[in-house]
mmCIF file with all atom_site columns, C-alpha atoms in Angstrom:
data_model
loop_
_atom_site.group_PDB
_atom_site.id
_atom_site.type_symbol
_atom_site.label_atom_id
_atom_site.label_alt_id
_atom_site.label_comp_id
_atom_site.label_asym_id
_atom_site.label_entity_id
_atom_site.label_seq_id
_atom_site.pdbx_PDB_ins_code
_atom_site.Cartn_x
_atom_site.Cartn_y
_atom_site.Cartn_z
_atom_site.occupancy
_atom_site.B_iso_or_equiv
_atom_site.pdbx_formal_charge
_atom_site.auth_seq_id
_atom_site.auth_comp_id
_atom_site.auth_asym_id
_atom_site.auth_atom_id
_atom_site.pdbx_PDB_model_num
ATOM 1  C CA . UNK K 1 1  ? 13.897  44.358 -36.235 1.00 77.00 ? 1  UNK K CA 1
ATOM 2  C CA . UNK K 1 2  ? 14.579  44.559 -32.524 1.00 89.00 ? 2  UNK K CA 1
ATOM 3  C CA . UNK K 1 3  ? 11.917  47.231 -32.069 1.00 91.00 ? 3  UNK K CA 1
ATOM 4  C CA . UNK K 1 4  ? 9.242   44.933 -33.552 1.00 91.00 ? 4  UNK K CA 1
ATOM 5  C CA . UNK K 1 5  ? 10.358  42.027 -31.377 1.00 92.00 ? 5  UNK K CA 1
ATOM 6  C CA . UNK K 1 6  ? 10.200  44.180 -28.253 1.00 92.00 ? 6  UNK K CA 1
ATOM 7  C CA . UNK K 1 7  ? 6.723   45.448 -29.179 1.00 91.00 ? 7  UNK K CA 1
ATOM 8  C CA . UNK K 1 8  ? 5.495   41.898 -29.820 1.00 91.00 ? 8  UNK K CA 1
ATOM 9  C CA . UNK K 1 9  ? 6.862   40.683 -26.495 1.00 93.00 ? 9  UNK K CA 1
ATOM 10 C CA . UNK K 1 10 ? 5.241   43.597 -24.656 1.00 94.00 ? 10 UNK K CA 1
ATOM 11 C CA . UNK K 1 11 ? 1.911   42.804 -26.305 1.00 93.00 ? 11 UNK K CA 1
ATOM 12 C CA . UNK K 1 12 ? 2.258   39.143 -25.350 1.00 94.00 ? 12 UNK K CA 1
ATOM 13 C CA . UNK K 1 13 ? 3.073   40.044 -21.735 1.00 95.00 ? 13 UNK K CA 1
ATOM 14 C CA . UNK K 1 14 ? 0.085   42.426 -21.521 1.00 95.00 ? 14 UNK K CA 1
ATOM 15 C CA . UNK K 1 15 ? -2.343  39.833 -22.849 1.00 96.00 ? 15 UNK K CA 1
ATOM 16 C CA . UNK K 1 16 ? -1.026  37.059 -20.580 1.00 96.00 ? 16 UNK K CA 1
ATOM 17 C CA . UNK K 1 17 ? -1.178  39.386 -17.575 1.00 96.00 ? 17 UNK K CA 1
ATOM 18 C CA . UNK K 1 18 ? -4.716  40.469 -18.384 1.00 95.00 ? 18 UNK K CA 1
ATOM 19 C CA . UNK K 1 19 ? -6.270  37.114 -19.349 1.00 96.00 ? 19 UNK K CA 1
ATOM 20 C CA . UNK K 1 20 ? -3.999  34.495 -17.798 1.00 95.00 ? 20 UNK K CA 1
ATOM 21 C CA . UNK K 1 21 ? -1.691  31.965 -19.427 1.00 95.00 ? 21 UNK K CA 1
ATOM 22 C CA . UNK K 1 22 ? -4.305  29.655 -20.956 1.00 95.00 ? 22 UNK K CA 1
ATOM 23 C CA . UNK K 1 23 ? -6.727  32.218 -22.388 1.00 96.00 ? 23 UNK K CA 1
ATOM 24 C CA . UNK K 1 24 ? -3.897  34.601 -23.257 1.00 97.00 ? 24 UNK K CA 1
ATOM 25 C CA . UNK K 1 25 ? -2.119  31.940 -25.305 1.00 96.00 ? 25 UNK K CA 1
ATOM 26 C CA . UNK K 1 26 ? -5.321  31.250 -27.244 1.00 97.00 ? 26 UNK K CA 1
ATOM 27 C CA . UNK K 1 27 ? -5.923  34.955 -27.840 1.00 97.00 ? 27 UNK K CA 1
ATOM 28 C CA . UNK K 1 28 ? -2.393  35.389 -29.169 1.00 96.00 ? 28 UNK K CA 1
ATOM 29 C CA . UNK K 1 29 ? -3.102  32.563 -31.653 1.00 94.00 ? 29 UNK K CA 1
ATOM 30 C CA . UNK K 1 30 ? -6.422  34.225 -32.611 1.00 93.00 ? 30 UNK K CA 1
ATOM 31 C CA . UNK K 1 31 ? -8.315  31.260 -31.175 1.00 94.00 ? 31 UNK K CA 1
ATOM 32 C CA . UNK K 1 32 ? -11.258 31.035 -28.790 1.00 96.00 ? 32 UNK K CA 1
ATOM 33 C CA . UNK K 1 33 ? -12.808 28.438 -26.502 1.00 96.00 ? 33 UNK K CA 1
ATOM 34 C CA . UNK K 1 34 ? -16.082 27.859 -24.703 1.00 97.00 ? 34 UNK K CA 1
ATOM 35 C CA . UNK K 1 35 ? -16.211 29.823 -21.461 1.00 97.00 ? 35 UNK K CA 1
ATOM 36 C CA . UNK K 1 36 ? -14.399 32.927 -22.741 1.00 98.00 ? 36 UNK K CA 1
ATOM 37 C CA . UNK K 1 37 ? -15.890 36.348 -22.117 1.00 97.00 ? 37 UNK K CA 1
ATOM 38 C CA . UNK K 1 38 ? -16.976 38.748 -24.851 1.00 97.00 ? 38 UNK K CA 1
ATOM 39 C CA . UNK K 1 39 ? -13.895 40.846 -24.117 1.00 97.00 ? 39 UNK K CA 1
ATOM 40 C CA . UNK K 1 40 ? -11.649 37.822 -24.717 1.00 97.00 ? 40 UNK K CA 1
ATOM 41 C CA . UNK K 1 41 ? -13.349 37.059 -28.036 1.00 97.00 ? 41 UNK K CA 1
ATOM 42 C CA . UNK K 1 42 ? -12.831 40.634 -29.205 1.00 96.00 ? 42 UNK K CA 1
ATOM 43 C CA . UNK K 1 43 ? -9.171  40.468 -28.144 1.00 96.00 ? 43 UNK K CA 1
ATOM 44 C CA . UNK K 1 44 ? -8.745  37.265 -30.163 1.00 95.00 ? 44 UNK K CA 1
ATOM 45 C CA . UNK K 1 45 ? -10.897 37.886 -33.232 1.00 94.00 ? 45 UNK K CA 1
ATOM 46 C CA . UNK K 1 46 ? -11.680 41.585 -33.254 1.00 94.00 ? 46 UNK K CA 1
ATOM 47 C CA . UNK K 1 47 ? -15.163 43.024 -33.442 1.00 96.00 ? 47 UNK K CA 1
ATOM 48 C CA . UNK K 1 48 ? -17.771 40.950 -35.298 1.00 95.00 ? 48 UNK K CA 1
ATOM 49 C CA . UNK K 1 49 ? -19.130 42.183 -38.604 1.00 94.00 ? 49 UNK K CA 1
ATOM 50 C CA . UNK K 1 50 ? -22.655 41.638 -37.307 1.00 95.00 ? 50 UNK K CA 1
ATOM 51 C CA . UNK K 1 51 ? -24.495 40.724 -34.094 1.00 96.00 ? 51 UNK K CA 1
ATOM 52 C CA . UNK K 1 52 ? -27.864 39.048 -33.672 1.00 97.00 ? 52 UNK K CA 1
ATOM 53 C CA . UNK K 1 53 ? -29.257 39.391 -30.154 1.00 96.00 ? 53 UNK K CA 1
ATOM 54 C CA . UNK K 1 54 ? -32.154 37.422 -28.657 1.00 95.00 ? 54 UNK K CA 1
ATOM 55 C CA . UNK K 1 55 ? -33.588 38.304 -25.260 1.00 94.00 ? 55 UNK K CA 1
ATOM 56 C CA . UNK K 1 56 ? -35.906 35.858 -23.549 1.00 91.00 ? 56 UNK K CA 1
ATOM 57 C CA . UNK K 1 57 ? -36.938 34.845 -20.053 1.00 93.00 ? 57 UNK K CA 1
ATOM 58 C CA . UNK K 1 58 ? -33.754 32.810 -19.679 1.00 88.00 ? 58 UNK K CA 1
ATOM 59 C CA . UNK K 1 59 ? -31.382 35.659 -20.481 1.00 90.00 ? 59 UNK K CA 1
ATOM 60 C CA . UNK K 1 60 ? -29.638 37.272 -23.432 1.00 91.00 ? 60 UNK K CA 1
ATOM 61 C CA . UNK K 1 61 ? -28.272 35.164 -26.278 1.00 96.00 ? 61 UNK K CA 1
ATOM 62 C CA . UNK K 1 62 ? -26.009 36.653 -28.907 1.00 97.00 ? 62 UNK K CA 1
ATOM 63 C CA . UNK K 1 63 ? -24.753 35.367 -32.220 1.00 97.00 ? 63 UNK K CA 1
ATOM 64 C CA . UNK K 1 64 ? -21.629 37.153 -33.396 1.00 97.00 ? 64 UNK K CA 1
ATOM 65 C CA . UNK K 1 65 ? -20.888 36.886 -37.094 1.00 96.00 ? 65 UNK K CA 1
ATOM 66 C CA . UNK K 1 66 ? -17.333 36.767 -38.454 1.00 94.00 ? 66 UNK K CA 1
ATOM 67 C CA . UNK K 1 67 ? -15.968 36.253 -41.930 1.00 87.00 ? 67 UNK K CA 1
ATOM 68 C CA . UNK K 1 68 ? -12.470 35.225 -41.014 1.00 77.00 ? 68 UNK K CA 1
ATOM 69 C CA . UNK K 1 69 ? -10.208 32.373 -41.862 1.00 74.00 ? 69 UNK K CA 1
ATOM 70 C CA . UNK K 1 70 ? -11.603 30.001 -39.243 1.00 82.00 ? 70 UNK K CA 1
ATOM 71 C CA . UNK K 1 71 ? -14.584 31.197 -37.224 1.00 83.00 ? 71 UNK K CA 1
ATOM 72 C CA . UNK K 1 72 ? -17.993 31.959 -38.729 1.00 91.00 ? 72 UNK K CA 1
ATOM 73 C CA . UNK K 1 73 ? -20.343 32.276 -35.754 1.00 95.00 ? 73 UNK K CA 1
ATOM 74 C CA . UNK K 1 74 ? -19.742 32.692 -32.031 1.00 97.00 ? 74 UNK K CA 1
ATOM 75 C CA . UNK K 1 75 ? -22.680 32.111 -29.671 1.00 97.00 ? 75 UNK K CA 1
ATOM 76 C CA . UNK K 1 76 ? -22.679 33.981 -26.374 1.00 97.00 ? 76 UNK K CA 1
ATOM 77 C CA . UNK K 1 77 ? -25.089 33.344 -23.512 1.00 95.00 ? 77 UNK K CA 1
ATOM 78 C CA . UNK K 1 78 ? -25.176 35.962 -20.763 1.00 90.00 ? 78 UNK K CA 1
ATOM 79 C CA . UNK K 1 79 ? -21.753 37.298 -21.739 1.00 93.00 ? 79 UNK K CA 1
ATOM 80 C CA . UNK K 1 80 ? -19.933 33.937 -22.009 1.00 96.00 ? 80 UNK K CA 1
ATOM 81 C CA . UNK K 1 81 ? -19.103 31.881 -25.131 1.00 98.00 ? 81 UNK K CA 1
ATOM 82 C CA . UNK K 1 82 ? -21.364 28.826 -25.144 1.00 97.00 ? 82 UNK K CA 1
ATOM 83 C CA . UNK K 1 83 ? -20.532 27.503 -28.631 1.00 97.00 ? 83 UNK K CA 1
ATOM 84 C CA . UNK K 1 84 ? -19.065 28.458 -31.978 1.00 95.00 ? 84 UNK K CA 1
ATOM 85 C CA . UNK K 1 85 ? -19.024 27.290 -35.574 1.00 93.00 ? 85 UNK K CA 1
ATOM 86 C CA . UNK K 1 86 ? -15.835 26.951 -37.537 1.00 88.00 ? 86 UNK K CA 1
ATOM 87 C CA . UNK K 1 87 ? -15.061 26.326 -41.175 1.00 79.00 ? 87 UNK K CA 1
ATOM 88 C CA . UNK K 1 88 ? -12.181 24.384 -42.623 1.00 71.00 ? 88 UNK K CA 1
#
Protein backbone atom coordinates (compact mmCIF):
# COMPACT_ATOMS: atom_id res chain seq x y z
CA UNK A 1 0.00 0.00 0.00
CA UNK A 2 0.98 3.64 -0.30
CA UNK A 3 1.14 4.02 3.48
CA UNK A 4 3.72 1.20 3.73
CA UNK A 5 5.79 2.68 0.91
CA UNK A 6 5.80 6.09 2.58
CA UNK A 7 6.82 4.57 5.92
CA UNK A 8 9.63 2.60 4.28
CA UNK A 9 10.93 5.68 2.49
CA UNK A 10 10.84 7.70 5.71
CA UNK A 11 12.80 4.97 7.49
CA UNK A 12 15.34 4.90 4.67
CA UNK A 13 15.74 8.69 4.77
CA UNK A 14 16.20 8.67 8.57
CA UNK A 15 18.88 5.98 8.44
CA UNK A 16 20.77 7.65 5.57
CA UNK A 17 20.62 11.00 7.36
CA UNK A 18 21.84 9.51 10.62
CA UNK A 19 24.60 7.20 9.33
CA UNK A 20 25.49 8.54 5.89
CA UNK A 21 24.97 7.03 2.45
CA UNK A 22 27.50 4.19 2.65
CA UNK A 23 26.80 2.89 6.16
CA UNK A 24 23.08 3.64 5.84
CA UNK A 25 22.82 1.55 2.68
CA UNK A 26 24.50 -1.38 4.43
CA UNK A 27 22.25 -1.04 7.47
CA UNK A 28 19.16 -1.06 5.26
CA UNK A 29 20.40 -4.34 3.74
CA UNK A 30 21.05 -5.73 7.25
CA UNK A 31 24.78 -5.85 6.51
CA UNK A 32 27.80 -4.63 8.46
CA UNK A 33 31.42 -3.76 7.75
CA UNK A 34 34.63 -3.28 9.68
CA UNK A 35 34.80 0.19 11.19
CA UNK A 36 31.10 0.47 12.09
CA UNK A 37 30.10 1.57 15.57
CA UNK A 38 28.10 -0.56 18.00
CA UNK A 39 25.08 1.64 17.31
CA UNK A 40 25.35 0.90 13.58
CA UNK A 41 25.55 -2.84 14.21
CA UNK A 42 22.42 -2.72 16.35
CA UNK A 43 20.63 -0.71 13.66
CA UNK A 44 21.59 -3.33 11.07
CA UNK A 45 21.29 -6.59 13.00
CA UNK A 46 19.39 -5.79 16.17
CA UNK A 47 20.61 -6.59 19.65
CA UNK A 48 22.84 -9.66 20.01
CA UNK A 49 21.54 -12.72 21.80
CA UNK A 50 24.69 -12.76 23.92
CA UNK A 51 27.79 -10.66 24.62
CA UNK A 52 31.20 -11.77 25.82
CA UNK A 53 33.34 -8.89 27.09
CA UNK A 54 37.08 -8.97 27.76
CA UNK A 55 38.84 -6.06 29.44
CA UNK A 56 42.62 -5.90 29.36
CA UNK A 57 45.39 -3.32 29.42
CA UNK A 58 44.82 -2.61 25.73
CA UNK A 59 41.13 -1.81 26.06
CA UNK A 60 37.75 -3.50 25.93
CA UNK A 61 37.05 -6.28 23.44
CA UNK A 62 33.55 -7.56 22.87
CA UNK A 63 32.20 -10.57 21.03
CA UNK A 64 28.56 -10.18 20.07
CA UNK A 65 26.72 -13.40 19.32
CA UNK A 66 23.95 -13.60 16.71
CA UNK A 67 21.97 -16.50 15.34
CA UNK A 68 20.78 -14.91 12.15
CA UNK A 69 20.82 -15.82 8.52
CA UNK A 70 24.34 -14.54 7.86
CA UNK A 71 26.31 -13.26 10.84
CA UNK A 72 27.37 -15.43 13.77
CA UNK A 73 29.91 -13.34 15.69
CA UNK A 74 30.80 -9.66 15.60
CA UNK A 75 34.04 -8.56 17.29
CA UNK A 76 34.20 -5.03 18.65
CA UNK A 77 37.34 -3.33 19.94
CA UNK A 78 36.85 -0.11 21.88
CA UNK A 79 33.39 0.42 20.39
CA UNK A 80 34.29 -0.24 16.73
CA UNK A 81 33.79 -3.42 14.65
CA UNK A 82 37.20 -4.99 14.09
CA UNK A 83 36.08 -8.29 12.53
CA UNK A 84 33.13 -10.62 12.13
CA UNK A 85 32.36 -14.21 11.24
CA UNK A 86 29.73 -15.14 8.72
CA UNK A 87 28.12 -18.39 7.69
CA UNK A 88 26.93 -19.40 4.26
